[in-house]
mmCIF file of C-alpha atoms in Angstrom:
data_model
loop_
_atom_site.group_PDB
_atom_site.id
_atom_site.type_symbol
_atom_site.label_atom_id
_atom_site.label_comp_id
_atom_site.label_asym_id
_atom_site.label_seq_id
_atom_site.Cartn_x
_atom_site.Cartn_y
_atom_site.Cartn_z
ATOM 1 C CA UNK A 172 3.136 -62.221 45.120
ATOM 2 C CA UNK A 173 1.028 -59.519 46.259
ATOM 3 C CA UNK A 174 3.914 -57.461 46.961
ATOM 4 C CA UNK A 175 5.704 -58.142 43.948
ATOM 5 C CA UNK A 176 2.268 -56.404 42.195
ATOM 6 C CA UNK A 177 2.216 -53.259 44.353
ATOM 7 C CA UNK A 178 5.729 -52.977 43.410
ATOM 8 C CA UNK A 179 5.303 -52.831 39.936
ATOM 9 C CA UNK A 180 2.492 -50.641 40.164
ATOM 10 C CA UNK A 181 4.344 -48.590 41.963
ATOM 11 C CA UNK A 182 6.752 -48.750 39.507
ATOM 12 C CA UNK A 183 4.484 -48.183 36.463
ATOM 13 C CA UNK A 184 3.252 -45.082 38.338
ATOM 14 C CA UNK A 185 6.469 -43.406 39.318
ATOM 15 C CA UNK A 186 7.054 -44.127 35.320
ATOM 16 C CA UNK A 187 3.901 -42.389 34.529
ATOM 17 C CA UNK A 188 4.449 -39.449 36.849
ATOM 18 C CA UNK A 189 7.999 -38.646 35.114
ATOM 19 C CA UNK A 190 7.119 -39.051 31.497
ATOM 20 C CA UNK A 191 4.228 -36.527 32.419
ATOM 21 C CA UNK A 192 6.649 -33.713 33.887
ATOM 22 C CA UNK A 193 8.661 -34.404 30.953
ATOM 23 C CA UNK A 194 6.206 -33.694 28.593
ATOM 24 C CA UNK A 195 4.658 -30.326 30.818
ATOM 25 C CA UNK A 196 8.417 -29.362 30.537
ATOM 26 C CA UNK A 197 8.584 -30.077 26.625
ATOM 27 C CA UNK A 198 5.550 -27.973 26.230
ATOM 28 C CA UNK A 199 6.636 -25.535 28.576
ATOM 29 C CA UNK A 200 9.827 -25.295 26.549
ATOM 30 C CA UNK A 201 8.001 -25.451 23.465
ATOM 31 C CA UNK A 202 6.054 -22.612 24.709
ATOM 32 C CA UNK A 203 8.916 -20.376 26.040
ATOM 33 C CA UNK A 204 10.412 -21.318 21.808
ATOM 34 C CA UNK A 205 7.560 -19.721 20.097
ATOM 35 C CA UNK A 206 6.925 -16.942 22.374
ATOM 36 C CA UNK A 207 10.475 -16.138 22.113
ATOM 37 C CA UNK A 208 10.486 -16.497 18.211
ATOM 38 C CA UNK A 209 7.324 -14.235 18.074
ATOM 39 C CA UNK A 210 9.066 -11.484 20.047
ATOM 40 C CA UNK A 211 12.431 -11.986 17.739
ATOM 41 C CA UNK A 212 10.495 -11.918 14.488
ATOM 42 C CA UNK A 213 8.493 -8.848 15.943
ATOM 43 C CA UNK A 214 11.172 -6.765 17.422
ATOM 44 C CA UNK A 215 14.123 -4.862 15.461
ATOM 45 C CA UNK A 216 17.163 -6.763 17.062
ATOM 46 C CA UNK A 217 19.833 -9.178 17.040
ATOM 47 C CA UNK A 218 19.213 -10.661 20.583
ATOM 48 C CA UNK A 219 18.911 -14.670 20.021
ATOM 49 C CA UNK A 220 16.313 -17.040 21.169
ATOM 50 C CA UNK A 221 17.240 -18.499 24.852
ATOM 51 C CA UNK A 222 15.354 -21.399 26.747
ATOM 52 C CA UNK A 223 16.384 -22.243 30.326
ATOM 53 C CA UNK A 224 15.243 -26.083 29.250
ATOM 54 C CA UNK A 225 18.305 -28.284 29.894
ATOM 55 C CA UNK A 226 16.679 -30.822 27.118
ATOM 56 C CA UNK A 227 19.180 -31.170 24.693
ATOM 57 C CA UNK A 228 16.832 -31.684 21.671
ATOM 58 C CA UNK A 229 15.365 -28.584 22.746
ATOM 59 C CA UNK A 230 18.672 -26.320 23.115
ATOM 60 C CA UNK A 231 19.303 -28.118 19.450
ATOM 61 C CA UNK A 232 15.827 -26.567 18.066
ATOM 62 C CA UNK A 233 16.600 -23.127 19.446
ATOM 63 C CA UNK A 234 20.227 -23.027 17.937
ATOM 64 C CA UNK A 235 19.470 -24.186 14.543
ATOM 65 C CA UNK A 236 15.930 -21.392 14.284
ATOM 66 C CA UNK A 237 19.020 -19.126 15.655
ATOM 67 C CA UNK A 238 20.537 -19.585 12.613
ATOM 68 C CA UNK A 239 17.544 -19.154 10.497
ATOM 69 C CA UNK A 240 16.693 -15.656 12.563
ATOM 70 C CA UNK A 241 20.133 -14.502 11.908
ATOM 71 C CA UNK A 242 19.604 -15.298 7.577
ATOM 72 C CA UNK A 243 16.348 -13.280 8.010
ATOM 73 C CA UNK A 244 17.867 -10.370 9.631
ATOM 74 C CA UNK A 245 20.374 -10.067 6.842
ATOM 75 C CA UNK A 246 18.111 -10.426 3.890
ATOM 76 C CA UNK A 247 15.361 -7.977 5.453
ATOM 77 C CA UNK A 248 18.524 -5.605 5.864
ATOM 78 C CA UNK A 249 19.760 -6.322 2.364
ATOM 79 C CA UNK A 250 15.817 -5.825 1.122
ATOM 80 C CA UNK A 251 15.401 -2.644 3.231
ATOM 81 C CA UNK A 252 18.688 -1.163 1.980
ATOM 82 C CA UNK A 253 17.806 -1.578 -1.261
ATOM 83 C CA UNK A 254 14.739 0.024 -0.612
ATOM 84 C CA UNK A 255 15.895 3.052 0.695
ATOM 85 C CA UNK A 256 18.576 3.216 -1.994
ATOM 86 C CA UNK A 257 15.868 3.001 -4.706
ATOM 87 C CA UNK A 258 13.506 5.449 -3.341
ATOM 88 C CA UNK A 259 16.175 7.899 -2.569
ATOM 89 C CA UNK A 260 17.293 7.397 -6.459
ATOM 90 C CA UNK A 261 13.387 8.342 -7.835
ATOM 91 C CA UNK A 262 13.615 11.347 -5.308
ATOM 92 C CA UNK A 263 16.393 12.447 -6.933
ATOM 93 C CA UNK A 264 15.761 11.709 -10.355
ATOM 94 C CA UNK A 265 12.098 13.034 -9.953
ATOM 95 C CA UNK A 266 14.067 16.394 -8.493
ATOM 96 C CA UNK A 267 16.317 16.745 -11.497
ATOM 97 C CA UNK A 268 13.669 16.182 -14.199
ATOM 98 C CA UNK A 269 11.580 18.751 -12.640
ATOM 99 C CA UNK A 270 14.170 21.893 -13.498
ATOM 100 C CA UNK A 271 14.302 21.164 -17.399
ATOM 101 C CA UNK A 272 10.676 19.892 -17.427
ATOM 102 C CA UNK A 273 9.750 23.495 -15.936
ATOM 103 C CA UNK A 274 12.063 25.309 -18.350
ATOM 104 C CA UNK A 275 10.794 23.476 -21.430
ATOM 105 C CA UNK A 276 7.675 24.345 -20.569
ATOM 106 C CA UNK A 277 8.213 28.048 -20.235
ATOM 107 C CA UNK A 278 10.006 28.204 -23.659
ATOM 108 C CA UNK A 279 6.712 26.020 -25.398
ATOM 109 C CA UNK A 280 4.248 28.823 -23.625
ATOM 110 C CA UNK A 281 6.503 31.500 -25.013
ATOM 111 C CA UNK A 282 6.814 29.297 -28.861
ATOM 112 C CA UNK A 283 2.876 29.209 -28.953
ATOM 113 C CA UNK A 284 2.047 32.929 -29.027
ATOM 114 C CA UNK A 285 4.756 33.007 -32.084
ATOM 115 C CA UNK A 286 2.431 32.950 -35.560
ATOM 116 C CA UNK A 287 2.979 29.273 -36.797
ATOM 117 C CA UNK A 288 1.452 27.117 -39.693
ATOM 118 C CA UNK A 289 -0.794 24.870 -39.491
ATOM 119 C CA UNK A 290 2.289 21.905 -39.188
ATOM 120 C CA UNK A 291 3.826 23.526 -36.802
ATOM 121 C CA UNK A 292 0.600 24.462 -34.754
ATOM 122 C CA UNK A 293 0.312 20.254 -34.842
ATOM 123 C CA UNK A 294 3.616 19.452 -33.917
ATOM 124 C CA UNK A 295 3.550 22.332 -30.911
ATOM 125 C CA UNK A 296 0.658 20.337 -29.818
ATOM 126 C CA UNK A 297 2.237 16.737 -29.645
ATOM 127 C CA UNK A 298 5.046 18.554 -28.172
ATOM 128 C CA UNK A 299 2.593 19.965 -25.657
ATOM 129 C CA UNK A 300 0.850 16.482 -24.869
ATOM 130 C CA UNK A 301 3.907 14.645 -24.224
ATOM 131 C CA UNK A 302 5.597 17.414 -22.397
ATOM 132 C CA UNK A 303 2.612 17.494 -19.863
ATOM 133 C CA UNK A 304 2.904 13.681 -20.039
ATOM 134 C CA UNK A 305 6.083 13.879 -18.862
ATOM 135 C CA UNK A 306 5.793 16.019 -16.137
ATOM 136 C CA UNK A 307 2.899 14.405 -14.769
ATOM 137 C CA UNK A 308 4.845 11.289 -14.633
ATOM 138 C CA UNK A 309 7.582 12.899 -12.679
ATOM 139 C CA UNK A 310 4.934 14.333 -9.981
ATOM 140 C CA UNK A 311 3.857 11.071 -9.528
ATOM 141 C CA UNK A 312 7.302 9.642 -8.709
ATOM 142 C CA UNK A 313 7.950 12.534 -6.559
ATOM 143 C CA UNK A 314 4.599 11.853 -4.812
ATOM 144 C CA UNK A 315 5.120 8.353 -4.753
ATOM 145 C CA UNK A 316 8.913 8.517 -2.832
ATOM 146 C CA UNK A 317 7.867 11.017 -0.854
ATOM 147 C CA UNK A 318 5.007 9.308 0.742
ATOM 148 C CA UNK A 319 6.997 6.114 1.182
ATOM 149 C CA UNK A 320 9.830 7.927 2.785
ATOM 150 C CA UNK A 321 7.446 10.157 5.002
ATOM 151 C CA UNK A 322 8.505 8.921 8.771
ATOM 152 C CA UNK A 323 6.914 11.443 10.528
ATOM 153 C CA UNK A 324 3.177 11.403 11.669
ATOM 154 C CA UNK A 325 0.027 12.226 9.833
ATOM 155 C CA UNK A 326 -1.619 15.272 10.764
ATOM 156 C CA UNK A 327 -4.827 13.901 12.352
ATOM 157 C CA UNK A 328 -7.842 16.090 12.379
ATOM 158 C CA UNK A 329 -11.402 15.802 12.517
ATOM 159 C CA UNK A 330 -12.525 15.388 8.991
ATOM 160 C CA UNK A 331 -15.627 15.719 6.783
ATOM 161 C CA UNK A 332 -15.466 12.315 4.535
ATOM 162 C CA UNK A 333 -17.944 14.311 2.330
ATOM 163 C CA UNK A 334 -15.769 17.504 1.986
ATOM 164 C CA UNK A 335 -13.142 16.037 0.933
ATOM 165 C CA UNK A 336 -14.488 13.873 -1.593
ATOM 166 C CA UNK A 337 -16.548 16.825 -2.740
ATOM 167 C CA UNK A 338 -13.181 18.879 -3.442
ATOM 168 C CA UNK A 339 -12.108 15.795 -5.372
ATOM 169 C CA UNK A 340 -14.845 15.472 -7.548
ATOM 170 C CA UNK A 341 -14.852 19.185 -8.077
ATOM 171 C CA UNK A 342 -11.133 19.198 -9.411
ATOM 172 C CA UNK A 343 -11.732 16.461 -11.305
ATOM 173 C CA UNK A 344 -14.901 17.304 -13.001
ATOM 174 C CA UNK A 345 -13.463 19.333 -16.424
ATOM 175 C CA UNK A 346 -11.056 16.271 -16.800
ATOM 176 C CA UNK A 347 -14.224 13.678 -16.388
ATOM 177 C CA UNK A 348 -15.997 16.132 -18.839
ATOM 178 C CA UNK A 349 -13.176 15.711 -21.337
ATOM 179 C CA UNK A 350 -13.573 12.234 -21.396
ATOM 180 C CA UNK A 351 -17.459 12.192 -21.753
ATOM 181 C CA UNK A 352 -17.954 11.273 -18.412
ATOM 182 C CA UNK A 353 -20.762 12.415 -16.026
ATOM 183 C CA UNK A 354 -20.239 11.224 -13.004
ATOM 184 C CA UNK A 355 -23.539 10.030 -10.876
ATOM 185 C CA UNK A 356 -23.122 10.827 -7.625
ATOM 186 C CA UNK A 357 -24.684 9.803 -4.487
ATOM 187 C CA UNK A 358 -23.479 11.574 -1.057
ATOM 188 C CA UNK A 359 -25.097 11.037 2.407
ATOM 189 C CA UNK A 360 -26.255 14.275 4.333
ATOM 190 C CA UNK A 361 -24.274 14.155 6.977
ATOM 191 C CA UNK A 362 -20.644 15.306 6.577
ATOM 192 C CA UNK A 363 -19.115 11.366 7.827
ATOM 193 C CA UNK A 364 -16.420 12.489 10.175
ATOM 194 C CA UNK A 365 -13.471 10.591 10.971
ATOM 195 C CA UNK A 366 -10.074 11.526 12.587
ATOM 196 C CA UNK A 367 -7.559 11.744 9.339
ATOM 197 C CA UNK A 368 -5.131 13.470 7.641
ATOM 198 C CA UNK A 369 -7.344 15.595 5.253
ATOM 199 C CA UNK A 370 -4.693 16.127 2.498
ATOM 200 C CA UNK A 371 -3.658 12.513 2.617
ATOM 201 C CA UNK A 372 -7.526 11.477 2.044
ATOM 202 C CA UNK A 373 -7.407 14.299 -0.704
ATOM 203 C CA UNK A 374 -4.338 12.858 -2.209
ATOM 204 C CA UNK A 375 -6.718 9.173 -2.194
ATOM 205 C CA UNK A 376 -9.487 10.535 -3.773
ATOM 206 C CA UNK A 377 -7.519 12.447 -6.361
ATOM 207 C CA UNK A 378 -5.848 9.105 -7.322
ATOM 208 C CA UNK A 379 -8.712 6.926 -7.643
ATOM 209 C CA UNK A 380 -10.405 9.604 -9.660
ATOM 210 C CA UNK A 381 -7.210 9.944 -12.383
ATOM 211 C CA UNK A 382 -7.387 6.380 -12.219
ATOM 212 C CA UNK A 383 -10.816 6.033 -13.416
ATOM 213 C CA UNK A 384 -10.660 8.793 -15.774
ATOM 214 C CA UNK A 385 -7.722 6.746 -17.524
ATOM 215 C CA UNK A 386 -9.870 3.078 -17.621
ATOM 216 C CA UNK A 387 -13.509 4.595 -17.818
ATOM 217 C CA UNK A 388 -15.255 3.848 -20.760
ATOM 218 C CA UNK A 389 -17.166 6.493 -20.586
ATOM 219 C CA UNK A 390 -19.265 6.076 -17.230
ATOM 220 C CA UNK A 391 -18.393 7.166 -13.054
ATOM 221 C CA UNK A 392 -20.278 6.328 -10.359
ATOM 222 C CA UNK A 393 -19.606 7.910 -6.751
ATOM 223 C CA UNK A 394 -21.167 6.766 -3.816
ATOM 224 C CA UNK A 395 -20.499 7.647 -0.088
ATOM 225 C CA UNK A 396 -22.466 5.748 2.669
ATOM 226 C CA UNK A 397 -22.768 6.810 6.103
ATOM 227 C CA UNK A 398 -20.625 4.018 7.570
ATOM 228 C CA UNK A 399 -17.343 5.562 5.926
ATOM 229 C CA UNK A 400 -17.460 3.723 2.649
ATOM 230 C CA UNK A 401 -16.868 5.267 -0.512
ATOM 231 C CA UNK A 402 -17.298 3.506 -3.800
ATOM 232 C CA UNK A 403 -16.137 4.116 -7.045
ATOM 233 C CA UNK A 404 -17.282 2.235 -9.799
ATOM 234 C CA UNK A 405 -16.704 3.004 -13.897
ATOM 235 C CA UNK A 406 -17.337 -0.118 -16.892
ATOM 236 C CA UNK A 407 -14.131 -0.991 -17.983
ATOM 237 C CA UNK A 408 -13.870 -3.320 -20.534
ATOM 238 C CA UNK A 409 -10.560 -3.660 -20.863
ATOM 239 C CA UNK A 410 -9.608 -4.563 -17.677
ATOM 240 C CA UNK A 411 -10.032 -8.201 -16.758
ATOM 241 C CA UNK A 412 -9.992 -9.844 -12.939
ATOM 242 C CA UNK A 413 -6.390 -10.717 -12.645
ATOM 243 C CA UNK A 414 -5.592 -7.424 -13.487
ATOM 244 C CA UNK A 415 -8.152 -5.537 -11.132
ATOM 245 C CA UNK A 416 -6.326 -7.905 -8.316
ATOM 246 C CA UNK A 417 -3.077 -5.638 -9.338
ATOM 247 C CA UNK A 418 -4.005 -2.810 -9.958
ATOM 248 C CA UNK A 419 -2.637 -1.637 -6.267
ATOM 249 C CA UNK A 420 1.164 -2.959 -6.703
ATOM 250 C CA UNK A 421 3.487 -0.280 -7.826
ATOM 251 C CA UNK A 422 4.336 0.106 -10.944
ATOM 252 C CA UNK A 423 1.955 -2.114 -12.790
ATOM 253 C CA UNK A 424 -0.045 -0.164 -15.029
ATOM 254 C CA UNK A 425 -2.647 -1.718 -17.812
ATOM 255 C CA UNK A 426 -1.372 -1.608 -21.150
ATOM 256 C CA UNK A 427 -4.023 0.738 -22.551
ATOM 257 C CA UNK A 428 -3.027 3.655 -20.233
ATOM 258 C CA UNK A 429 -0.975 5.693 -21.412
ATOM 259 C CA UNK A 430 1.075 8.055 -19.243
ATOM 260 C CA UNK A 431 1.075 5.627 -15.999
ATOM 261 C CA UNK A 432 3.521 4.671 -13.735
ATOM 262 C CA UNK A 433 1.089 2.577 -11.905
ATOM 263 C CA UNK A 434 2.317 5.016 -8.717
ATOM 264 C CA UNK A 435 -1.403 6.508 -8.046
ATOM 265 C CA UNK A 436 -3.605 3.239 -6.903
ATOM 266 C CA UNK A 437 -0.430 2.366 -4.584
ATOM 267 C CA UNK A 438 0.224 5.696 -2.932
ATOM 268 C CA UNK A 439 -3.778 5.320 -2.426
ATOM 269 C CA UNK A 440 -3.608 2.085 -0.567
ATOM 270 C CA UNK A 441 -0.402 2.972 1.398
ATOM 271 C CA UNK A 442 -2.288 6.416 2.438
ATOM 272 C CA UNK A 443 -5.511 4.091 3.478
ATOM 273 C CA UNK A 444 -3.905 1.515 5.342
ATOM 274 C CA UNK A 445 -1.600 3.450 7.443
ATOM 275 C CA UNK A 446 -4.881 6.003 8.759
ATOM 276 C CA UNK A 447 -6.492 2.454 9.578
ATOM 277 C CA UNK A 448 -8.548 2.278 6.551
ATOM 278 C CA UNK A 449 -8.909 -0.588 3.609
ATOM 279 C CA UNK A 450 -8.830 -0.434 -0.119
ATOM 280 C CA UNK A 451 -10.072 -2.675 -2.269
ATOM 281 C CA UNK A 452 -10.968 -3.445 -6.130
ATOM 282 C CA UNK A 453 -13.392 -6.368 -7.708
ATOM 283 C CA UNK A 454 -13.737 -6.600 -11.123
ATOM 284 C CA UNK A 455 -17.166 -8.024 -11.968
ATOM 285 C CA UNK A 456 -19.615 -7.757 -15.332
ATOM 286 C CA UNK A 457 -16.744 -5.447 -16.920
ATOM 287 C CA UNK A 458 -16.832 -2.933 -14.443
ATOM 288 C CA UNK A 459 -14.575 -2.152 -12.412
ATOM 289 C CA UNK A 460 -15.388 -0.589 -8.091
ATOM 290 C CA UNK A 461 -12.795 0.128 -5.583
ATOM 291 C CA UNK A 462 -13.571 0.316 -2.506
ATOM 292 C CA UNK A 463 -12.519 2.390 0.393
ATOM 293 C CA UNK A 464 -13.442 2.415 3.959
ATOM 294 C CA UNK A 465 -12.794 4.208 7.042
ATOM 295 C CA UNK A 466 -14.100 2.700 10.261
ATOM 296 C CA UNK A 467 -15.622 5.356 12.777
ATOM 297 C CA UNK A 468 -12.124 5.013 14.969
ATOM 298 C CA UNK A 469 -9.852 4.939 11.617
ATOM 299 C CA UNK A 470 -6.526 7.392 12.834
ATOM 300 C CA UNK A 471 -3.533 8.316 11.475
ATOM 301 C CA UNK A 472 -0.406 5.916 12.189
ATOM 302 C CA UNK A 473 2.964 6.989 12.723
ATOM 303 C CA UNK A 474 4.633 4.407 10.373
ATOM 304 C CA UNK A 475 3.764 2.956 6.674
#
């Protein structure tokens, strides 16, 4: 009898031993799955996932996420083809607006110093308004393909946070005035230096700026802290939460702006995030503040 019971012990134990190298080979197959889905998903190419597991459940897994992979890769190819096709078609409409645009203007600079009545001197003016509507609108496309296109590096540079933003506030400043804005501003004494590209963070600052001087009602405030962190904040009460969230997707633009292609606030975040930095907006007691921020090792990236 006592035999018969180290028998089945024995048994029970060889039993135990092999269910417990099957499962530390299921979960080293399980593994070798995800870290071979994690390079696929990662990496741009058309290499399959492989396990050296001779589990057939296992093999089964990897063919049928094989099939999934291979969907992906054809709608992010279909996605990124489109893409490029529709970037490369506001690149070349913004190019051939730009030709009659300039031309129209020429011939309305040369029309205004022609004596005029008082009708005409009003509809020259509405002609005026919407022409440089017009044209603005086509920078911003231009601006807007071209930095999305841009493959090539950002020129990184030691720059003074403060500069910059100084040289945006100073462009800005007979626009604000227009607008009965006077912007309080509150700058740091040191210069904040961080490695950027200077005329991308110009080309931020610029567009957060137009972007407040289009939903201000009627107040700016600038504030730079030594960590990096800019802030601008303006009341705006006809903005509401849902649409501060949006306000950085492309092409959405809030119905009371006129002249907008909701291009600026993008190219602003695409600038920010690919020289390490974040952007951000919060909507709270009708104002409005964006937020940007540059950590002390914030660099240029090679890539959007």
């Amino acid at each position: 009898m006592k035999i018969v019971w180290i028998g089945l012990a024995g048994a029970l134990a060889l039993c135990v031993i092999i269910l417990l190298v099957r499962q530390a080979l299921l979960y080293s197959s399980l593994r070798e799955i995800t870290q071979e889905l994690e390079d696929r998903l990662n990496a741009d190419t058309n290499t399959t996932i492989f396990v050296s597991t001779g589990s057939r459940t296992v093999r089964t897994l990897a063919a049928r996420m094989n099939v999934q992979l291979e969907q992906l890769r054809r709608e992010r190819l279909r996605l990124q083809n489109g893409d490029a096709e529709l970037k490369s078609a506001i690149t070349n409409v913004s190019h051939d607006l730009r030709t009659p645009l300039t031309a129209i203007c020429g011939y309305l600079e040369l029309l205004e110093r022609e004596p005029h009545t008082d009708q005409s001197k009003r509809y020259l003016s509405v002609i005026r308004e919407r022409t440089e509507t017009m044209r603005t609108l086509t920078e911003e496309l231009l601006q807007y393909s071209v930095v999305t296109a841009a493959s090539d590096s950002l020129r990184v540079e030691t720059v003074s946070v403060k500069s910059v933003l100084e040289q945006s506030l100073a462009t800005f400043y007979g626009v604000l005035s227009e607008r009965g804005i006077s912007p309080s501003i509150e700058l740091p004494d040191d210069p904040v230096k961080r490695a950027l590209d200077s005329g991308a963070l110009r080309r931020i600052f610029d567009n957060i700026l137009s972007n407040a001087a289009k939903y201000s009602d009627g107040d700016l405030s600038v504030t730079l802290s030594p960590d990096g962190t800019a802030v601008f904040s303006n009341l705006a009460r006809k903005l509401g939460r849902v649409q501060a969230e949006r306000l950085f997707e492309r092409f959405f633009t809030v119905e009371s702006a006129r002249g907008a292609t909701g291009l600026g606030l993008s190219i602003a975040k695409q600038l920010t995030e690919r020289m390490n930095g974040s952007i951000s907006a919060n909507y709270a007691d009708a104002r409005l503040h964006i937020c940007v921020h540059f950590p002390e090792r914030a660099t240029g990236e090679t890539h959007i």
